[in-house]
Short mmCIF file of C-alpha atoms in Angstrom, two decimals:
data_model
loop_
_atom_site.label_atom_id
_atom_site.label_comp_id
_atom_site.label_asym_id
_atom_site.label_seq_id
_atom_site.Cartn_x
_atom_site.Cartn_y
_atom_site.Cartn_z
CA UNK M 25 8.61 33.70 33.61
CA UNK M 26 5.23 34.19 35.50
CA UNK M 27 5.49 37.54 34.63
CA UNK M 28 6.12 37.27 31.06
CA UNK M 29 2.70 34.62 31.26
CA UNK M 30 1.15 37.68 32.99
CA UNK M 31 1.89 39.86 30.49
CA UNK M 32 0.93 38.15 27.13
CA UNK M 33 -2.21 36.85 29.18
CA UNK M 34 -2.63 40.62 29.62
CA UNK M 35 -1.96 41.59 25.40
CA UNK M 36 -4.60 38.80 24.44
CA UNK M 37 -7.40 40.04 27.03
CA UNK M 38 -6.98 43.27 25.79
CA UNK M 39 -7.43 42.31 22.21
CA UNK M 40 -10.44 39.27 23.10
CA UNK M 41 -11.88 43.14 25.30
CA UNK M 42 -11.55 44.96 21.37
CA UNK M 43 -12.82 41.42 19.15
CA UNK M 44 -16.41 40.64 22.20
CA UNK M 45 -18.34 43.78 20.73
CA UNK M 46 -17.68 43.56 16.47
CA UNK M 47 -18.42 39.49 17.35
CA UNK M 48 -21.86 40.08 19.62
CA UNK M 49 -22.22 43.04 16.65
CA UNK M 50 -22.32 41.01 14.16
CA UNK M 51 -23.95 38.18 14.53
CA UNK M 52 -27.00 39.56 16.37
CA UNK M 53 -26.98 41.16 12.84
CA UNK M 54 -26.56 38.27 10.87
CA UNK M 55 -29.50 35.89 13.61
CA UNK M 56 -32.35 38.50 13.52
CA UNK M 57 -33.05 38.37 10.16
CA UNK M 58 -32.40 34.25 10.20
CA UNK M 59 -35.13 34.53 12.48
CA UNK M 60 -37.69 36.51 10.96
CA UNK M 61 -37.05 34.16 7.82
CA UNK M 62 -37.37 31.22 9.77
CA UNK M 63 -40.26 32.23 11.05
CA UNK M 64 -41.74 32.30 7.38
CA UNK M 65 -40.31 29.06 6.28
CA UNK M 66 -37.59 31.07 4.92
CA UNK M 67 -34.03 29.62 5.30
CA UNK M 68 -32.01 32.01 3.08
CA UNK M 69 -32.82 34.78 1.62
CA UNK M 70 -29.96 33.83 -1.75
CA UNK M 71 -33.05 33.97 -4.02
CA UNK M 72 -34.50 37.27 -3.72
CA UNK M 73 -33.67 40.03 -5.51
CA UNK M 74 -36.15 42.06 -4.27
CA UNK M 75 -38.59 42.89 -1.82
CA UNK M 76 -38.34 42.61 2.43
CA UNK M 77 -36.29 39.39 2.12
CA UNK M 78 -33.80 40.92 -0.90
CA UNK M 79 -33.24 43.33 2.13
CA UNK M 80 -33.18 40.97 5.13
CA UNK M 81 -30.65 38.78 3.34
CA UNK M 82 -28.49 42.73 2.95
CA UNK M 83 -28.40 42.93 6.07
CA UNK M 84 -27.40 39.64 6.91
CA UNK M 85 -24.78 40.12 5.04
CA UNK M 86 -23.26 42.75 6.77
CA UNK M 87 -23.74 40.70 10.06
CA UNK M 88 -21.27 38.65 8.31
CA UNK M 89 -18.85 41.02 7.37
CA UNK M 90 -18.67 42.05 11.43
CA UNK M 91 -18.10 38.43 12.11
CA UNK M 92 -15.43 38.27 8.97
CA UNK M 93 -13.34 41.02 11.06
CA UNK M 94 -12.86 39.07 14.28
CA UNK M 95 -9.70 38.19 12.84
CA UNK M 96 -8.44 41.85 11.93
CA UNK M 97 -9.57 43.14 15.44
CA UNK M 98 -7.86 40.29 17.71
CA UNK M 99 -4.79 41.11 16.33
CA UNK M 100 -4.79 44.58 15.62
CA UNK M 101 -5.67 44.91 19.17
CA UNK M 102 -3.32 42.50 20.55
CA UNK M 103 -0.47 44.50 18.35
CA UNK M 104 -1.84 47.39 20.21
CA UNK M 105 -1.44 46.27 23.81
CA UNK M 106 2.13 46.01 23.16
CA UNK M 107 3.36 48.39 20.86
CA UNK M 108 0.85 50.99 20.75
CA UNK M 109 -0.38 52.88 18.04
CA UNK M 110 2.16 51.96 15.68
CA UNK M 111 1.57 48.16 15.76
CA UNK M 112 -1.63 48.70 14.76
CA UNK M 113 -1.11 48.84 10.37
CA UNK M 114 0.60 45.53 10.97
CA UNK M 115 -1.61 44.16 13.54
CA UNK M 116 -4.82 44.33 11.25
CA UNK M 117 -2.61 43.87 8.19
CA UNK M 118 -1.51 40.35 9.42
CA UNK M 119 -5.58 39.76 11.12
CA UNK M 120 -6.51 40.78 7.44
CA UNK M 121 -3.92 37.67 6.08
CA UNK M 122 -4.79 35.05 8.54
CA UNK M 123 -8.38 35.20 7.48
CA UNK M 124 -7.49 35.14 3.96
CA UNK M 125 -5.25 32.58 4.01
CA UNK M 126 -7.36 30.73 5.81
CA UNK M 127 -4.63 30.57 9.19
CA UNK M 128 -7.76 31.37 11.36
CA UNK M 129 -7.66 32.92 15.07
CA UNK M 130 -3.64 31.20 16.03
CA UNK M 131 -2.53 33.33 12.72
CA UNK M 132 -4.29 36.38 14.22
CA UNK M 133 -2.83 35.86 17.37
CA UNK M 134 0.63 35.09 15.43
CA UNK M 135 0.05 38.42 13.96
CA UNK M 136 -0.64 40.02 16.64
CA UNK M 137 2.07 39.12 19.07
CA UNK M 138 4.59 39.70 16.07
CA UNK M 139 3.70 42.89 15.01
CA UNK M 140 3.63 44.68 18.88
CA UNK M 141 6.70 42.89 19.52
CA UNK M 142 8.20 44.85 16.38
CA UNK M 143 6.93 47.63 16.96
CA UNK M 144 7.72 48.11 20.92
CA UNK M 145 11.16 46.92 19.75
CA UNK M 146 11.64 49.71 16.76
CA UNK M 147 10.37 52.41 19.60
CA UNK M 148 12.97 51.26 21.67
CA UNK M 149 16.06 50.25 19.86
CA UNK M 150 15.91 52.39 17.01
CA UNK M 151 17.48 56.08 17.67
CA UNK M 152 16.77 59.04 15.24
CA UNK M 153 18.04 63.10 15.37
CA UNK M 154 15.26 64.78 16.94
CA UNK M 155 13.94 66.61 13.04
CA UNK M 156 13.56 62.81 12.24
CA UNK M 157 11.32 61.72 15.29
CA UNK M 158 7.77 62.40 13.96
CA UNK M 159 8.48 60.02 11.04
CA UNK M 160 8.80 56.83 13.27
CA UNK M 161 5.66 56.19 14.32
CA UNK M 162 3.97 57.26 11.06
CA UNK M 163 6.74 55.37 8.60
CA UNK M 164 9.37 53.60 10.43
CA UNK M 165 8.09 51.43 12.78
CA UNK M 166 4.38 50.07 10.83
CA UNK M 167 6.89 49.37 7.64
CA UNK M 168 9.08 47.80 9.58
CA UNK M 169 6.64 45.98 11.76
CA UNK M 170 4.50 44.95 8.47
CA UNK M 171 7.28 43.87 7.25
CA UNK M 172 8.35 41.30 10.35
CA UNK M 173 4.36 40.17 9.72
CA UNK M 174 4.40 40.06 6.06
CA UNK M 175 7.66 37.83 5.91
CA UNK M 176 6.76 36.09 8.88
CA UNK M 177 3.05 34.92 8.23
CA UNK M 178 3.18 35.52 4.42
CA UNK M 179 6.31 33.18 3.75
CA UNK M 180 7.69 31.12 6.87
CA UNK M 181 4.36 30.44 8.70
CA UNK M 182 1.85 30.58 5.94
CA UNK M 183 1.43 27.12 5.12
CA UNK M 184 2.17 25.51 8.50
CA UNK M 185 -0.31 27.87 10.34
CA UNK M 186 -2.76 27.04 7.19
CA UNK M 187 -2.34 23.57 7.95
CA UNK M 188 -3.31 23.50 11.26
CA UNK M 189 -6.07 26.24 11.62
CA UNK M 190 -7.63 24.23 8.87
CA UNK M 191 -7.33 21.13 10.11
CA UNK M 192 -8.24 22.30 13.66
CA UNK M 193 -11.71 23.21 12.09
CA UNK M 194 -12.10 19.56 10.38
CA UNK M 195 -12.43 18.08 13.44
CA UNK M 196 -14.36 20.50 15.62
CA UNK M 197 -16.99 20.51 12.87
CA UNK M 198 -16.64 16.69 12.45
CA UNK M 199 -16.62 16.60 16.78
CA UNK M 200 -20.08 18.95 16.00
CA UNK M 201 -21.73 16.67 14.54
CA UNK M 202 -21.67 13.74 15.89
CA UNK M 203 -23.27 12.79 19.52
CA UNK M 204 -19.98 11.13 21.32
CA UNK M 205 -18.20 13.97 20.00
CA UNK M 206 -20.60 16.76 20.76
CA UNK M 207 -20.88 15.49 24.25
CA UNK M 208 -17.00 15.20 25.07
CA UNK M 209 -16.32 18.51 23.84
CA UNK M 210 -19.60 20.17 25.30
CA UNK M 211 -18.38 18.39 28.72
CA UNK M 212 -14.77 20.12 28.06
CA UNK M 213 -15.71 23.78 26.89
CA UNK M 214 -18.25 23.69 29.38
CA UNK M 215 -15.81 23.20 32.19
CA UNK M 216 -13.35 25.46 31.03
CA UNK M 217 -15.69 27.96 30.95
CA UNK M 218 -16.67 27.37 34.95
CA UNK M 219 -13.08 28.02 35.47
CA UNK M 220 -11.45 31.13 35.94
CA UNK M 221 -14.94 32.84 34.97
CA UNK M 222 -13.95 35.58 32.61
CA UNK M 223 -10.15 34.68 32.67
CA UNK M 224 -7.78 33.34 30.11
CA UNK M 225 -9.24 29.55 30.13
CA UNK M 226 -12.58 31.15 30.42
CA UNK M 227 -12.10 33.36 27.51
CA UNK M 228 -10.05 30.76 25.31
CA UNK M 229 -13.08 28.30 25.49
CA UNK M 230 -15.17 31.39 24.97
CA UNK M 231 -12.85 31.98 21.58
CA UNK M 232 -12.71 28.83 20.68
CA UNK M 233 -16.46 28.89 20.10
CA UNK M 234 -17.21 32.30 18.77
CA UNK M 235 -14.11 32.50 16.25
CA UNK M 236 -15.37 29.98 14.66
CA UNK M 237 -18.87 31.29 13.97
CA UNK M 238 -17.09 32.94 10.71
CA UNK M 239 -16.46 28.75 9.16
CA UNK M 240 -20.07 28.64 9.80
CA UNK M 241 -19.60 26.31 12.44
CA UNK M 242 -21.73 27.54 15.33
CA UNK M 243 -22.26 24.02 17.93
CA UNK M 244 -18.68 25.27 19.93
CA UNK M 245 -20.74 28.62 20.81
CA UNK M 246 -23.98 27.47 21.48
CA UNK M 247 -21.78 25.47 24.58
CA UNK M 248 -20.02 27.70 25.71
CA UNK M 249 -23.30 29.96 25.73
CA UNK M 250 -25.22 27.64 28.07
CA UNK M 251 -22.03 27.60 30.81
CA UNK M 252 -21.68 30.74 30.53
CA UNK M 253 -24.99 32.08 31.73
CA UNK M 254 -26.13 28.72 33.80
CA UNK M 255 -23.42 29.68 36.13
CA UNK M 256 -24.48 33.48 37.45
CA UNK M 257 -28.08 32.15 37.09
CA UNK M 258 -26.55 29.77 40.21
CA UNK M 259 -25.94 31.45 42.59
CA UNK M 260 -29.20 33.73 41.34
CA UNK M 261 -31.13 30.50 42.56
CA UNK M 262 -28.59 29.71 45.75
CA UNK M 263 -29.50 32.85 47.38
CA UNK M 264 -32.98 32.39 46.85
CA UNK M 265 -33.35 28.76 47.99
CA UNK M 266 -30.74 29.13 50.98
CA UNK M 267 -30.92 33.14 51.98
CA UNK M 268 -29.77 32.11 55.31
CA UNK M 269 -26.39 30.53 54.10
CA UNK M 270 -25.62 33.74 52.54
CA UNK M 271 -24.03 37.17 53.82
CA UNK M 272 -26.16 40.73 53.08
CA UNK M 273 -24.07 41.65 50.18
CA UNK M 274 -23.76 38.72 48.61
CA UNK M 275 -27.70 38.32 48.59
CA UNK M 276 -27.52 41.76 47.13
CA UNK M 277 -24.73 40.21 44.34
CA UNK M 278 -26.79 37.60 44.07
CA UNK M 279 -30.15 39.05 42.79
CA UNK M 280 -27.59 41.01 40.01
CA UNK M 281 -26.88 37.22 39.22
CA UNK M 282 -30.72 36.87 37.58
CA UNK M 283 -29.43 39.98 35.72
CA UNK M 284 -25.85 38.33 34.56
CA UNK M 285 -27.25 35.00 33.71
CA UNK M 286 -30.13 36.44 31.86
CA UNK M 287 -27.60 38.27 29.73
CA UNK M 288 -25.16 35.93 30.04
CA UNK M 289 -21.98 37.43 32.11
CA UNK M 290 -20.40 34.62 34.02
CA UNK M 291 -17.66 37.49 36.12
CA UNK M 292 -21.14 37.86 37.91
CA UNK M 293 -20.08 34.10 40.09
CA UNK M 294 -16.70 36.29 41.05
CA UNK M 295 -17.76 37.25 44.34
CA UNK M 296 -19.23 33.90 45.57
CA UNK M 297 -16.28 31.93 44.48
CA UNK M 298 -13.89 33.93 45.79
CA UNK M 299 -14.93 33.16 49.39
CA UNK M 300 -13.94 29.88 48.47
CA UNK M 301 -12.64 28.85 45.01
CA UNK M 302 -10.76 25.54 46.19
CA UNK M 303 -14.14 24.28 46.66
CA UNK M 304 -16.49 26.09 44.16
CA UNK M 305 -14.29 26.71 41.33
CA UNK M 306 -14.74 22.34 41.06
CA UNK M 307 -18.59 22.89 40.93
CA UNK M 308 -18.51 25.62 38.69
CA UNK M 309 -16.52 23.74 36.36
CA UNK M 310 -19.22 20.65 36.57
CA UNK M 311 -22.28 22.88 36.48
CA UNK M 312 -20.88 24.37 33.30
CA UNK M 313 -20.04 20.94 31.87
CA UNK M 314 -23.59 18.84 33.31
CA UNK M 315 -25.14 22.00 31.60
CA UNK M 316 -23.42 21.98 28.36
CA UNK M 317 -23.45 18.29 27.90
CA UNK M 318 -27.45 18.14 28.94
CA UNK M 319 -28.14 20.49 25.66
CA UNK M 320 -25.95 18.69 23.58
CA UNK M 321 -27.90 15.38 24.78
CA UNK M 322 -30.86 16.92 24.53
CA UNK M 323 -30.72 17.70 20.88
CA UNK M 324 -30.24 20.87 20.88
CA UNK M 325 -28.75 22.35 17.32
CA UNK M 326 -27.14 25.44 16.70
CA UNK M 327 -28.69 26.50 12.72
CA UNK M 328 -27.23 29.87 12.38
CA UNK M 329 -25.06 32.28 14.70
CA UNK M 330 -26.56 31.22 18.66
CA UNK M 331 -27.08 34.85 21.14
CA UNK M 332 -25.49 34.40 24.40
CA UNK M 333 -27.55 34.61 27.71
CA UNK M 334 -30.82 33.19 28.95
CA UNK M 335 -32.99 34.69 25.83
CA UNK M 336 -30.60 33.01 23.51
CA UNK M 337 -32.93 30.03 23.23
CA UNK M 338 -34.84 31.80 20.77
CA UNK M 339 -31.99 31.33 17.84
CA UNK M 340 -31.72 27.22 19.04
CA UNK M 341 -33.09 24.63 17.19
CA UNK M 342 -34.94 22.90 19.80
CA UNK M 343 -34.76 25.50 22.24
CA UNK M 344 -36.19 23.83 24.91
CA UNK M 345 -33.02 21.60 25.07
CA UNK M 346 -31.11 24.65 25.69
CA UNK M 347 -32.97 26.07 28.65
CA UNK M 348 -33.63 22.76 30.29
CA UNK M 349 -29.73 22.64 30.25
CA UNK M 350 -29.54 26.44 32.01
CA UNK M 351 -31.80 24.90 35.19
CA UNK M 352 -29.52 22.44 35.04
CA UNK M 353 -26.53 23.72 35.17
CA UNK M 354 -27.97 26.73 37.51
CA UNK M 355 -29.38 23.64 40.22
CA UNK M 356 -26.05 22.18 40.78
CA UNK M 357 -24.41 25.57 42.21
CA UNK M 358 -27.67 26.56 43.65
CA UNK M 359 -27.83 23.23 45.37
CA UNK M 360 -23.73 21.97 45.60
CA UNK M 361 -22.44 25.79 47.01
CA UNK M 362 -24.69 26.30 49.78
CA UNK M 363 -24.11 22.95 51.40
CA UNK M 364 -20.13 22.88 50.59
CA UNK M 365 -19.63 26.47 52.05
CA UNK M 366 -21.02 28.99 54.22
CA UNK M 367 -21.42 32.05 52.52
CA UNK M 368 -22.42 34.58 55.94
CA UNK M 369 -18.22 34.86 56.29
CA UNK M 370 -17.72 36.94 53.12
CA UNK M 371 -13.94 36.94 53.49
CA UNK M 372 -12.14 34.57 51.16
CA UNK M 373 -10.90 31.69 52.31
CA UNK M 374 -7.28 31.33 52.91
CA UNK M 375 -7.04 35.20 53.11
CA UNK M 376 -4.75 36.86 54.74
CA UNK M 377 -4.17 40.38 54.85
CA UNK M 378 -0.31 40.17 55.96
CA UNK M 379 0.13 37.56 53.41
CA UNK M 380 1.88 38.50 50.44
CA UNK M 381 -1.09 38.16 47.61
CA UNK M 382 1.34 36.94 44.90
CA UNK M 383 1.78 33.79 46.66
CA UNK M 384 -1.83 33.22 47.33
CA UNK M 385 -3.10 34.81 43.94
CA UNK M 386 -6.03 33.96 41.46
CA UNK M 387 -6.74 36.04 38.91
CA UNK M 388 -10.46 36.00 37.53
CA UNK M 389 -9.94 38.79 35.81
#
């Protein structure tokens, strides 16, 4: 069972890795024209039929096309990771169906795994003569895998998945606009970002925030962006304030974390966290949760798709609150982490070269 879950995690991470540039590219192309318009007091380009504002509106619409491809890309490349190129067609079709039928990212996950495993089964179990081998990946496998997706998602699971996704989106939207509920959401998602730093829990929070951009719900993405940037910034701060507590290698990593935090890459915190995960993961979680909830409590609002990283404050209403949240997150790690752990010993705690890695594995992929 452990091996199966690890396999599923790998497939999911593969799909997410392909989805990342689509989300980032699409949301940036939406955000840039929006920011230009807001500088001139224009909140919508819909009323303009010519001129610079019309063209900016056209550029923004292209960005929304990119955001709308999230489910298609996620499903397609999960399928690809499982069943290789013959699974792509069914994955893309299932992902597109997940969007058009309002099944959301849950539908995309179902489509991706169903497509991939059907294609894999066909390639392993269906044997044909040598003359017909070329039609298997071009005709037979796409046909059968797409048919499975059509039956599964077009008939069997369509209504349940649509209901679940609609209910989930409505619940998150309600939480995002309610003070107490938004703070609770920030605590949960900020802590999730700080757990495994790029692993499945971290990516689940990131994905939940970013796939909702397609539903025009922006607050969850803002919440995770604070923790994503703030955690590596925390270790950069720590290596600046407590240099004597860090080895030469980690001091170098700390300098790199200024950049990691600036652009928003939580993986920059991994080398530090591996020194003593049992002590540092709770600190990371506390910092992520505190930074995110501070941003919410101070009144930050995402009215357009937010950009990640330290510079993301430019896309946030009350952007100063976003910066304060980053500061809170960074200071918690910057002060508590060096007090809890002596980073001069760069050997991960509990790591014995003779021990079986499977017994102590902590994954940060």
